[in-house]
Structure formats: structure tokens, C-alpha cells
Amino acid sequence: MRKTPVCVVGLGLIGGSLMRAAQSAGRDVFGYNRSVEGVEAARFDGYDATTRLDEALTRAAETGALIVLAVPMPALPMMLTHVRATAPHCPLTDVTSVKGAVLDAVTEAGLLDRFVGGHPMTGTAHSGWTAGDAGLFAGAPWVVSVDDHVEPDVWTEVTALALDCHAVVVPARSDEHDRAAATISHLPHLLAEALAVTAGQIPLAFALAAGSFRDGTRVAGTAPDLVRAMCEANADELLPVLDESLRLLSDARDQLAEHRSVAELVEAGHAARVRYDSFNRPDIVGVVVGAPGWRDELAAAGRAGGVIRSALPSRDSRG
Amino acid sequence: MRKTPVCVVGLGLIGGSLMRAAQSAGRDVFGYNRSVEGVEAARFDGYDATTRLDEALTRAAETGALIVLAVPMPALPMMLTHVRATAPHCPLTDVTSVKGAVLDAVTEAGLLDRFVGGHPMTGTAHSGWTAGDAGLFAGAPWVVSVDDHVEPDVWTEVTALALDCHAVVVPARSDEHDRAAATISHLPHLLAEALAVTAGQIPLAFALAAGSFRDGTRVAGTAPDLVRAMCEANADELLPVLDESLRLLSDARDQLAEHRSVAELVEAGHAARVRYDSFNRPDIVGVVVGAPGWRDELAAAGRAGGVIRSALPSRDSRG
């Protein structure tokens, strides 16, 4: 069976890596990039790239390609308008880190029925075509959304692409993804910033700082613009988990002041970390894509740590 | 010139490593340990150890040895009572991580005039004589206190021992040490525990957790008893820095809720972390121990990141 072609919109670190990985997997891949430099670099490396978005999208419509939106969030609405105009029936996915905001933009553009959101959880400190690498996704979790609107055929296409890139697929609802990302990625950034600022005010702190401080503030080294973009785009999900952390720390503060004890927080924190260390990553098998309740089943399996390492069976009928 | 002998009280990880390092440096070293097992292991390795505290302290008094208290904080008052009874004129130091509490116990025991607190900032996850290593202190910061009561001759003895162990000496006041330790060691533990607990409550969080979360919660893997002991013994210094972090995070929360911005915290955090990365560790030279104002000069130099890598000149007179 011929594999579905892939049209990559945006050839930066993620889009460029995806183009390389999908082509190595034997797919027809073509792509669009705004900058001439990126396109020339991709062509020099032997890839099929253009600066003409209409050309890329027309070809996607003609070949029934899977369109992957790999542009930054601010550029997304404009790209969606073009997709709607030129290739509205192509299966559509994205690689953006905040899924709720993308879902809103896709709904706004009237493209929800062919869209399944994605988020490959990988990256490097570098950007642009030249930073790309066909191996970037190998072994990394790639979230593929199982929201209520998701169609089995598009979901299967997006999952197949992620598996072609050698990622492991984590099925998840967009809202749960965003809440989890707020907790495990955006909140740690804010805690690290607060720790760095606090230490910066204390004489002798930098002079004595060692492992705990270095680990605890490592992500404060990330460029402020990137941290702001992540945290602010996901504000609705970040606020409740930030509030929960503030509550835990304030309670510990009161216990320490009144009873000179931090037992409650320290024991709960240690137990949670031990639970994380022993968290299983079982393979998800036996779910039939398109069968009744398949989206809820996959969401539950992903929540429990399950990952998809090879294609799931699917039903012809829509679930 | 004959080097001052060393009497090590407590032959666990730190005391046992110190015994080995001081002996390699050509010192006469002898030590006491409560458990027969520890003493037998030390003797088997060719070291001079006894389970009889009175014997060790009598010998210290006779030889004018530098006594190093390397027992856990709860055992300290009892040891100080014995030192007061048997060897009250020996120079005295310790290796405990909270310096204010030790200073109180030493004052209580009436031994302040011969005491200079110390804190080698190193360790491993293991404990006991067999975990010890003569190289444990190599390159590590070893805080030697410059509190107002500190006598130049004792300070010089303690510094010489730290340098013999190949540590770099950071001169600091006990209260500043404890405030800095609260910030760079105890606060990061509480933040890590809060992050682990928060993530433990969010479905999908462990399933998606990666680098930021792993780094941010690494120290939550430390045994709860150790974390409690550190944080609770240093409660007076930990509370204000915890309050400052809570204030920073609450302000960021309000900015995020009202203006969808975390700019203030993120930019300040990044700036602080960059400042830490470029923090200099100049050698402290030119301070004459015992000269007028020498303690304040050393405290200021330590605060600025300075370290002592070889013995400072000293005046015969007391400063």
C-alpha cells in the first residue's frame, strides 16, 4: 500500500526534522517555508521545498497529502485560512505545544472535521532547517489527540506518521495534555525562576550554590521569550496548578512556623517522586480505532502511562 | 614545623573521610566512634580509632590536637559536655550543615572561645566509615566561620585542616551561611516536593514528564528524614526565603491571571541565573589573619565569591 504523502508547512527544527524522518520512512514529502534561506538549505540537502504556500497546498489537495502545520502559534491562523481555501479536505495535524489554543484556531477556521492535534515532545536548544535531524523523534513521546471530534481515519494517519518518525504515541485529550504540560513543563519553569530570583537576593547564596540549586534553576537559563510564550499561551491550565503549588508551599510554611515541621509536604513529595520513578510505560494494544468508545479507551490508556509503538487495528465504520 | 594532630569525633562518611585525608597530609590523626563496627573497620584500614571517648579526648588534651566534631546534630550537646570536661583548651571545630544551632550548643557548653565552626559542602548518598574517601573534599567549598568571637589562631588551624583535605575555604559568618544554605539547599527541596505532589494529582502528568520535571524533582528523591532534619533545624532562616519565593510566585500568578503575562518573574529569573553562571571564584589573598577588621574583610570576600586556596599570612597579635 502506498503511504500517504506529507506536506510540511514550516521547515524549522521540528518541521525540518519531520520532513527528513518521513522521507527516510519512504514517504513522498514536500514542504513550504517562508524564508528563502530555509528553502534553499532544504533543497541543497535534497528535499522538495518551496516558498510558495499556494503551490504546496494545491499539491497537497491533489495528492490527498497529510498536512502538518509546523509554524509557530502566532502564524497558525493565517496558515489555516490558506488550508481552508486550497486544501480543506486533506487530513490535518500540527506539532504545537499548547493544544487548546490550536483547537480553537482550527474550529474558527472551520477545519475541525479533518484535524487531529499532535505534539512531539522533543527539541533541542537550536532552531531552523539546519538544526533538524531525522532522528529527533526516535523514542520521544508524541501526543496524538483523541478529542470527541476526532475521526478514526485522520487519527490513524497522524499516528502512522508519528510511528514512521520512530516516536512512541501517547493518546490524550487536548485539555488533559495542556493541564499536564502546565504541570510538568510550565510550572517547573516558574519555580526555577522564583528560586533563582530568591537566591540572587541573598548574600553568599551564589558562592555556596551546588547541585540542588543548579538542578533547580537549570530551566531558568531558557530564553525568557520562550518561557513566556509557553506559560502565557497555556495560562488557563497553568493557573490552577500554580495555585495548587502555592497552597502546598503555604501550608508547609505555616507548619514550619508553628510546629517546626515540614513532614507533610516532604513525605508526600517523596512518595510522589517514588511513584513517578516506578511509573510503567506499557504498550497499548487491543484497542480498535473506530470501535465504540475507542477515544475514551485510548485517553484512559494514555493517562495510565500507555504508549503506542505499532499501528492499532481499525474498523471501517466511524466510531 | 610539626602539624597539629587531629582528633576526629565520629567516623562516619565525613569524619572518616577527614581522618583519611588528614593522615595522607602527614598529620597524626586519631578518632572516636560510638559503634564497635566503625572502629574495627577503621583499624582494619590502618587508622587509630577507639570506642572510648574519654581516651580520645584525654589524648587530644595532652597533644593539643584540633578536635573535629563529626557527629550528627542531636549527639552534639553530649559530646560538647565531654570536651568541656576533658579537653577544654583544644581548638575545636565541627562539620555540621546548620551553623547557628551549633554555635548555640557550643556557647551553652562554655566552649566558644576555642571554637570555629566549619561546613565542608560535599557528601555522597552513602554513610558510615566504609563510604569514606580521602578525596571527598578535593575542590569542594569548606565554609570556615568568621563570627565575631573567632580567634585568629583557631581559625588558622581549622583553615589549615580544610586545605590539607584539598578543599577550597569559603570564609563566612554563621548566620549568612545558614541563610544561604536555606536558599540554595533547603528551599529547592521544598519546591521540588511541591512540584512532585502537584504533578502526582494531575492525570497524564507522569505520562508526559520529561527533563524539566525530572530535574525539578530530583531532590524529592532524598530520604524524607534527611530533608526534614535540614529544613527543620534551619527553620528560622528558611522561613524568610520561603516567604520571598511565595511572594514572587503569588505576584506572577496575579500577573498571569490579570494580564496573561509572567514577564516580570521570567525576566528576573533568567537574569539571576545568568548572573550565577558568570559568578567569579577569585582567590582571596592579602588579608592578614588577626589584623584589625580581618573577620569582616574575609566575610565580605567570601560573600563576593572569593575562596582561599592556600594559607593566609597571620599576625601574632589577636585581632
PDB file of C-alpha atoms in Angstrom, chain A residues 10-187:
ATOM      1  CA  GLY A  10       7.160  25.315   8.158  1.00  0.00           C
ATOM      2  CA  LEU A  11      10.646  23.802   7.875  1.00  0.00           C
ATOM      3  CA  GLY A  12      12.201  24.802  11.201  1.00  0.00           C
ATOM      4  CA  LEU A  13      13.641  22.420  13.773  1.00  0.00           C
ATOM      5  CA  ILE A  14      10.507  20.297  14.137  1.00  0.00           C
ATOM      6  CA  GLY A  15       9.105  20.622  10.606  1.00  0.00           C
ATOM      7  CA  GLY A  16      12.535  20.099   9.045  1.00  0.00           C
ATOM      8  CA  SER A  17      13.236  17.054  11.195  1.00  0.00           C
ATOM      9  CA  LEU A  18       9.819  15.668  10.351  1.00  0.00           C
ATOM     10  CA  MET A  19      10.461  16.131   6.619  1.00  0.00           C
ATOM     11  CA  ARG A  20      13.715  14.172   6.926  1.00  0.00           C
ATOM     12  CA  ALA A  21      12.222  11.417   9.107  1.00  0.00           C
ATOM     13  CA  ALA A  22       9.127  10.933   6.919  1.00  0.00           C
ATOM     14  CA  GLN A  23      11.214  10.792   3.742  1.00  0.00           C
ATOM     15  CA  SER A  24      13.547   8.185   5.300  1.00  0.00           C
ATOM     16  CA  ALA A  25      10.417   6.168   6.072  1.00  0.00           C
ATOM     17  CA  GLY A  26       9.700   6.036   2.321  1.00  0.00           C
ATOM     18  CA  ARG A  27       7.071   8.758   2.076  1.00  0.00           C
ATOM     19  CA  ASP A  28       6.636  11.397  -0.616  1.00  0.00           C
ATOM     20  CA  VAL A  29       7.311  14.577   1.362  1.00  0.00           C
ATOM     21  CA  PHE A  30       7.157  18.173   0.216  1.00  0.00           C
ATOM     22  CA  GLY A  31       7.109  21.377   2.182  1.00  0.00           C
ATOM     23  CA  TYR A  32       6.708  25.092   2.396  1.00  0.00           C
ATOM     24  CA  ASN A  33       8.885  27.559   4.258  1.00  0.00           C
ATOM     25  CA  ARG A  34       8.515  31.340   4.442  1.00  0.00           C
ATOM     26  CA  SER A  35      12.203  32.149   4.240  1.00  0.00           C
ATOM     27  CA  VAL A  36      14.192  31.621   1.053  1.00  0.00           C
ATOM     28  CA  GLU A  37      17.215  30.579   3.154  1.00  0.00           C
ATOM     29  CA  GLY A  38      15.331  27.688   4.736  1.00  0.00           C
ATOM     30  CA  VAL A  39      14.011  26.504   1.389  1.00  0.00           C
ATOM     31  CA  GLU A  40      17.426  26.709  -0.261  1.00  0.00           C
ATOM     32  CA  ALA A  41      19.029  24.813   2.611  1.00  0.00           C
ATOM     33  CA  ALA A  42      16.369  22.093   2.375  1.00  0.00           C
ATOM     34  CA  ARG A  43      16.773  21.846  -1.405  1.00  0.00           C
ATOM     35  CA  PHE A  44      20.533  21.712  -1.066  1.00  0.00           C
ATOM     36  CA  ASP A  45      20.042  18.690   1.203  1.00  0.00           C
ATOM     37  CA  GLY A  46      17.873  17.071  -1.482  1.00  0.00           C
ATOM     38  CA  TYR A  47      14.389  17.839  -0.171  1.00  0.00           C
ATOM     39  CA  ASP A  48      11.366  19.138  -2.057  1.00  0.00           C
ATOM     40  CA  ALA A  49      10.693  22.619  -0.669  1.00  0.00           C
ATOM     41  CA  THR A  50       9.111  25.837  -1.875  1.00  0.00           C
ATOM     42  CA  THR A  51       8.486  29.372  -0.656  1.00  0.00           C
ATOM     43  CA  ARG A  52       5.077  29.289  -2.405  1.00  0.00           C
ATOM     44  CA  LEU A  53       2.410  28.223   0.065  1.00  0.00           C
ATOM     45  CA  ASP A  54      -0.332  28.001  -2.605  1.00  0.00           C
ATOM     46  CA  GLU A  55       1.826  25.669  -4.671  1.00  0.00           C
ATOM     47  CA  ALA A  56       2.444  23.358  -1.691  1.00  0.00           C
ATOM     48  CA  LEU A  57      -1.203  23.319  -0.625  1.00  0.00           C
ATOM     49  CA  THR A  58      -2.520  22.774  -4.169  1.00  0.00           C
ATOM     50  CA  ARG A  59      -0.229  19.771  -4.461  1.00  0.00           C
ATOM     51  CA  ALA A  60      -1.454  18.549  -1.058  1.00  0.00           C
ATOM     52  CA  ALA A  61      -5.073  18.790  -2.251  1.00  0.00           C
ATOM     53  CA  GLU A  62      -4.256  16.938  -5.493  1.00  0.00           C
ATOM     54  CA  THR A  63      -2.355  14.099  -3.773  1.00  0.00           C
ATOM     55  CA  GLY A  64      -4.519  13.831  -0.639  1.00  0.00           C
ATOM     56  CA  ALA A  65      -1.455  14.562   1.491  1.00  0.00           C
ATOM     57  CA  LEU A  66      -1.442  14.753   5.276  1.00  0.00           C
ATOM     58  CA  ILE A  67      -0.772  18.437   6.036  1.00  0.00           C
ATOM     59  CA  VAL A  68       1.444  19.084   9.067  1.00  0.00           C
ATOM     60  CA  LEU A  69       1.346  22.631  10.441  1.00  0.00           C
ATOM     61  CA  ALA A  70       4.805  23.242  11.893  1.00  0.00           C
ATOM     62  CA  VAL A  71       4.727  27.025  12.214  1.00  0.00           C
ATOM     63  CA  PRO A  72       4.793  28.975  15.497  1.00  0.00           C
ATOM     64  CA  MET A  73       1.410  29.568  17.144  1.00  0.00           C
ATOM     65  CA  PRO A  74       1.087  33.231  16.023  1.00  0.00           C
ATOM     66  CA  ALA A  75       1.359  32.212  12.338  1.00  0.00           C
ATOM     67  CA  LEU A  76      -1.213  29.437  12.659  1.00  0.00           C
ATOM     68  CA  PRO A  77      -4.494  31.299  11.957  1.00  0.00           C
ATOM     69  CA  MET A  78      -3.153  32.684   8.685  1.00  0.00           C
ATOM     70  CA  MET A  79      -1.959  29.236   7.571  1.00  0.00           C
ATOM     71  CA  LEU A  80      -5.346  27.756   8.465  1.00  0.00           C
ATOM     72  CA  THR A  81      -7.072  30.330   6.241  1.00  0.00           C
ATOM     73  CA  HIS A  82      -4.938  29.172   3.314  1.00  0.00           C
ATOM     74  CA  VAL A  83      -5.571  25.497   4.054  1.00  0.00           C
ATOM     75  CA  ARG A  84      -9.305  26.194   4.210  1.00  0.00           C
ATOM     76  CA  ALA A  85      -9.151  27.933   0.820  1.00  0.00           C
ATOM     77  CA  THR A  86      -6.946  25.454  -1.027  1.00  0.00           C
ATOM     78  CA  ALA A  87      -6.884  22.041   0.687  1.00  0.00           C
ATOM     79  CA  PRO A  88      -9.925  21.802   3.005  1.00  0.00           C
ATOM     80  CA  HIS A  89     -10.331  18.031   2.618  1.00  0.00           C
ATOM     81  CA  CYS A  90      -6.786  16.961   3.449  1.00  0.00           C
ATOM     82  CA  PRO A  91      -6.130  15.308   6.795  1.00  0.00           C
ATOM     83  CA  LEU A  92      -4.550  17.955   9.034  1.00  0.00           C
ATOM     84  CA  THR A  93      -2.342  17.912  12.119  1.00  0.00           C
ATOM     85  CA  ASP A  94       0.061  20.211  13.969  1.00  0.00           C
ATOM     86  CA  VAL A  95       3.106  19.971  16.263  1.00  0.00           C
ATOM     87  CA  THR A  96       2.383  22.860  18.656  1.00  0.00           C
ATOM     88  CA  SER A  97       2.890  22.592  22.426  1.00  0.00           C
ATOM     89  CA  VAL A  98      -0.434  24.076  23.604  1.00  0.00           C
ATOM     90  CA  LYS A  99      -3.313  22.091  22.155  1.00  0.00           C
ATOM     91  CA  GLY A 100      -6.381  24.012  23.370  1.00  0.00           C
ATOM     92  CA  ALA A 101      -5.386  27.239  21.610  1.00  0.00           C
ATOM     93  CA  VAL A 102      -4.751  25.331  18.360  1.00  0.00           C
ATOM     94  CA  LEU A 103      -8.108  23.597  18.621  1.00  0.00           C
ATOM     95  CA  ASP A 104      -9.806  26.993  18.956  1.00  0.00           C
ATOM     96  CA  ALA A 105      -7.999  28.325  15.873  1.00  0.00           C
ATOM     97  CA  VAL A 106      -8.851  25.221  13.840  1.00  0.00           C
ATOM     98  CA  THR A 107     -12.512  25.420  14.886  1.00  0.00           C
ATOM     99  CA  GLU A 108     -12.542  29.105  13.940  1.00  0.00           C
ATOM    100  CA  ALA A 109     -11.160  28.206  10.504  1.00  0.00           C
ATOM    101  CA  GLY A 110     -13.892  25.572  10.000  1.00  0.00           C
ATOM    102  CA  LEU A 111     -11.386  22.722   9.643  1.00  0.00           C
ATOM    103  CA  LEU A 112     -12.198  20.708  12.757  1.00  0.00           C
ATOM    104  CA  ASP A 113     -13.580  17.627  10.950  1.00  0.00           C
ATOM    105  CA  ARG A 114     -10.237  16.782   9.284  1.00  0.00           C
ATOM    106  CA  PHE A 115      -7.989  17.854  12.179  1.00  0.00           C
ATOM    107  CA  VAL A 116      -6.206  15.767  14.820  1.00  0.00           C
ATOM    108  CA  GLY A 117      -3.763  17.700  17.026  1.00  0.00           C
ATOM    109  CA  GLY A 118      -0.264  16.425  17.734  1.00  0.00           C
ATOM    110  CA  HIS A 119       2.661  17.312  19.967  1.00  0.00           C
ATOM    111  CA  PRO A 120       6.036  15.596  19.580  1.00  0.00           C
ATOM    112  CA  MET A 121       7.682  16.157  22.964  1.00  0.00           C
ATOM    113  CA  THR A 122      11.237  16.704  21.859  1.00  0.00           C
ATOM    114  CA  GLY A 123      13.507  19.508  20.731  1.00  0.00           C
ATOM    115  CA  THR A 124      16.944  20.998  21.094  1.00  0.00           C
ATOM    116  CA  ALA A 125      18.225  24.447  22.014  1.00  0.00           C
ATOM    117  CA  HIS A 126      18.716  25.218  18.296  1.00  0.00           C
ATOM    118  CA  SER A 127      16.282  26.193  15.553  1.00  0.00           C
ATOM    119  CA  GLY A 128      15.917  26.355  11.780  1.00  0.00           C
ATOM    120  CA  TRP A 129      16.293  23.805   8.978  1.00  0.00           C
ATOM    121  CA  THR A 130      19.994  23.205   9.644  1.00  0.00           C
ATOM    122  CA  ALA A 131      19.278  22.214  13.270  1.00  0.00           C
ATOM    123  CA  GLY A 132      16.950  19.442  12.084  1.00  0.00           C
ATOM    124  CA  ASP A 133      17.670  15.730  12.399  1.00  0.00           C
ATOM    125  CA  ALA A 134      15.770  12.695  11.101  1.00  0.00           C
ATOM    126  CA  GLY A 135      16.424  11.027  14.469  1.00  0.00           C
ATOM    127  CA  LEU A 136      14.933  13.841  16.581  1.00  0.00           C
ATOM    128  CA  PHE A 137      11.734  11.926  17.354  1.00  0.00           C
ATOM    129  CA  ALA A 138      13.259   8.495  17.998  1.00  0.00           C
ATOM    130  CA  GLY A 139      11.830   7.164  21.264  1.00  0.00           C
ATOM    131  CA  ALA A 140      10.186  10.502  22.163  1.00  0.00           C
ATOM    132  CA  PRO A 141       6.553  10.697  23.250  1.00  0.00           C
ATOM    133  CA  TRP A 142       4.306  12.166  20.528  1.00  0.00           C
ATOM    134  CA  VAL A 143       0.902  13.120  21.828  1.00  0.00           C
ATOM    135  CA  VAL A 144      -1.904  12.497  19.327  1.00  0.00           C
ATOM    136  CA  SER A 145      -5.215  13.903  20.440  1.00  0.00           C
ATOM    137  CA  VAL A 146      -8.355  11.809  20.977  1.00  0.00           C
ATOM    138  CA  ASP A 147     -10.815  14.656  21.436  1.00  0.00           C
ATOM    139  CA  ASP A 148     -14.512  13.977  20.836  1.00  0.00           C
ATOM    140  CA  HIS A 149     -14.453  15.344  17.276  1.00  0.00           C
ATOM    141  CA  VAL A 150     -11.542  13.173  16.126  1.00  0.00           C
ATOM    142  CA  GLU A 151     -12.219  10.965  13.084  1.00  0.00           C
ATOM    143  CA  PRO A 152     -10.667   7.478  13.116  1.00  0.00           C
ATOM    144  CA  ASP A 153      -9.170   7.733   9.617  1.00  0.00           C
ATOM    145  CA  VAL A 154      -7.364  11.015  10.304  1.00  0.00           C
ATOM    146  CA  TRP A 155      -6.236   9.757  13.724  1.00  0.00           C
ATOM    147  CA  THR A 156      -4.769   6.660  12.091  1.00  0.00           C
ATOM    148  CA  GLU A 157      -2.935   8.827   9.514  1.00  0.00           C
ATOM    149  CA  VAL A 158      -1.381  11.067  12.171  1.00  0.00           C
ATOM    150  CA  THR A 159      -0.399   8.123  14.367  1.00  0.00           C
ATOM    151  CA  ALA A 160       1.190   6.369  11.379  1.00  0.00           C
ATOM    152  CA  LEU A 161       3.307   9.468  10.669  1.00  0.00           C
ATOM    153  CA  ALA A 162       4.489   9.634  14.297  1.00  0.00           C
ATOM    154  CA  LEU A 163       5.385   5.942  14.235  1.00  0.00           C
ATOM    155  CA  ASP A 164       7.203   6.420  10.900  1.00  0.00           C
ATOM    156  CA  CYS A 165       9.305   9.027  12.742  1.00  0.00           C
ATOM    157  CA  HIS A 166      10.069   6.338  15.396  1.00  0.00           C
ATOM    158  CA  ALA A 167       8.246   8.214  18.157  1.00  0.00           C
ATOM    159  CA  VAL A 168       6.032   6.479  20.732  1.00  0.00           C
ATOM    160  CA  VAL A 169       2.452   7.726  20.547  1.00  0.00           C
ATOM    161  CA  VAL A 170       0.661   8.891  23.693  1.00  0.00           C
ATOM    162  CA  PRO A 171      -3.080   9.281  23.053  1.00  0.00           C
ATOM    163  CA  ALA A 172      -4.561  12.155  25.082  1.00  0.00           C
ATOM    164  CA  ARG A 173      -7.375  14.668  25.142  1.00  0.00           C
ATOM    165  CA  SER A 174      -6.214  18.221  24.329  1.00  0.00           C
ATOM    166  CA  ASP A 175      -7.390  19.646  27.663  1.00  0.00           C
ATOM    167  CA  GLU A 176      -5.628  16.918  29.638  1.00  0.00           C
ATOM    168  CA  HIS A 177      -2.467  17.403  27.582  1.00  0.00           C
ATOM    169  CA  ASP A 178      -2.472  21.113  28.346  1.00  0.00           C
ATOM    170  CA  ARG A 179      -3.062  20.602  32.083  1.00  0.00           C
ATOM    171  CA  ALA A 180      -0.273  18.004  32.216  1.00  0.00           C
ATOM    172  CA  ALA A 181       2.111  20.227  30.209  1.00  0.00           C
ATOM    173  CA  ALA A 182       1.328  23.100  32.581  1.00  0.00           C
ATOM    174  CA  THR A 183       2.353  20.862  35.486  1.00  0.00           C
ATOM    175  CA  ILE A 184       5.429  19.101  34.177  1.00  0.00           C
ATOM    176  CA  SER A 185       6.840  21.834  31.954  1.00  0.00           C
ATOM    177  CA  HIS A 186       5.439  25.324  32.589  1.00  0.00           C
ATOM    178  CA  LEU A 187       5.189  25.177  36.401  1.00  0.00           C
TER     179      LEU A 187
END
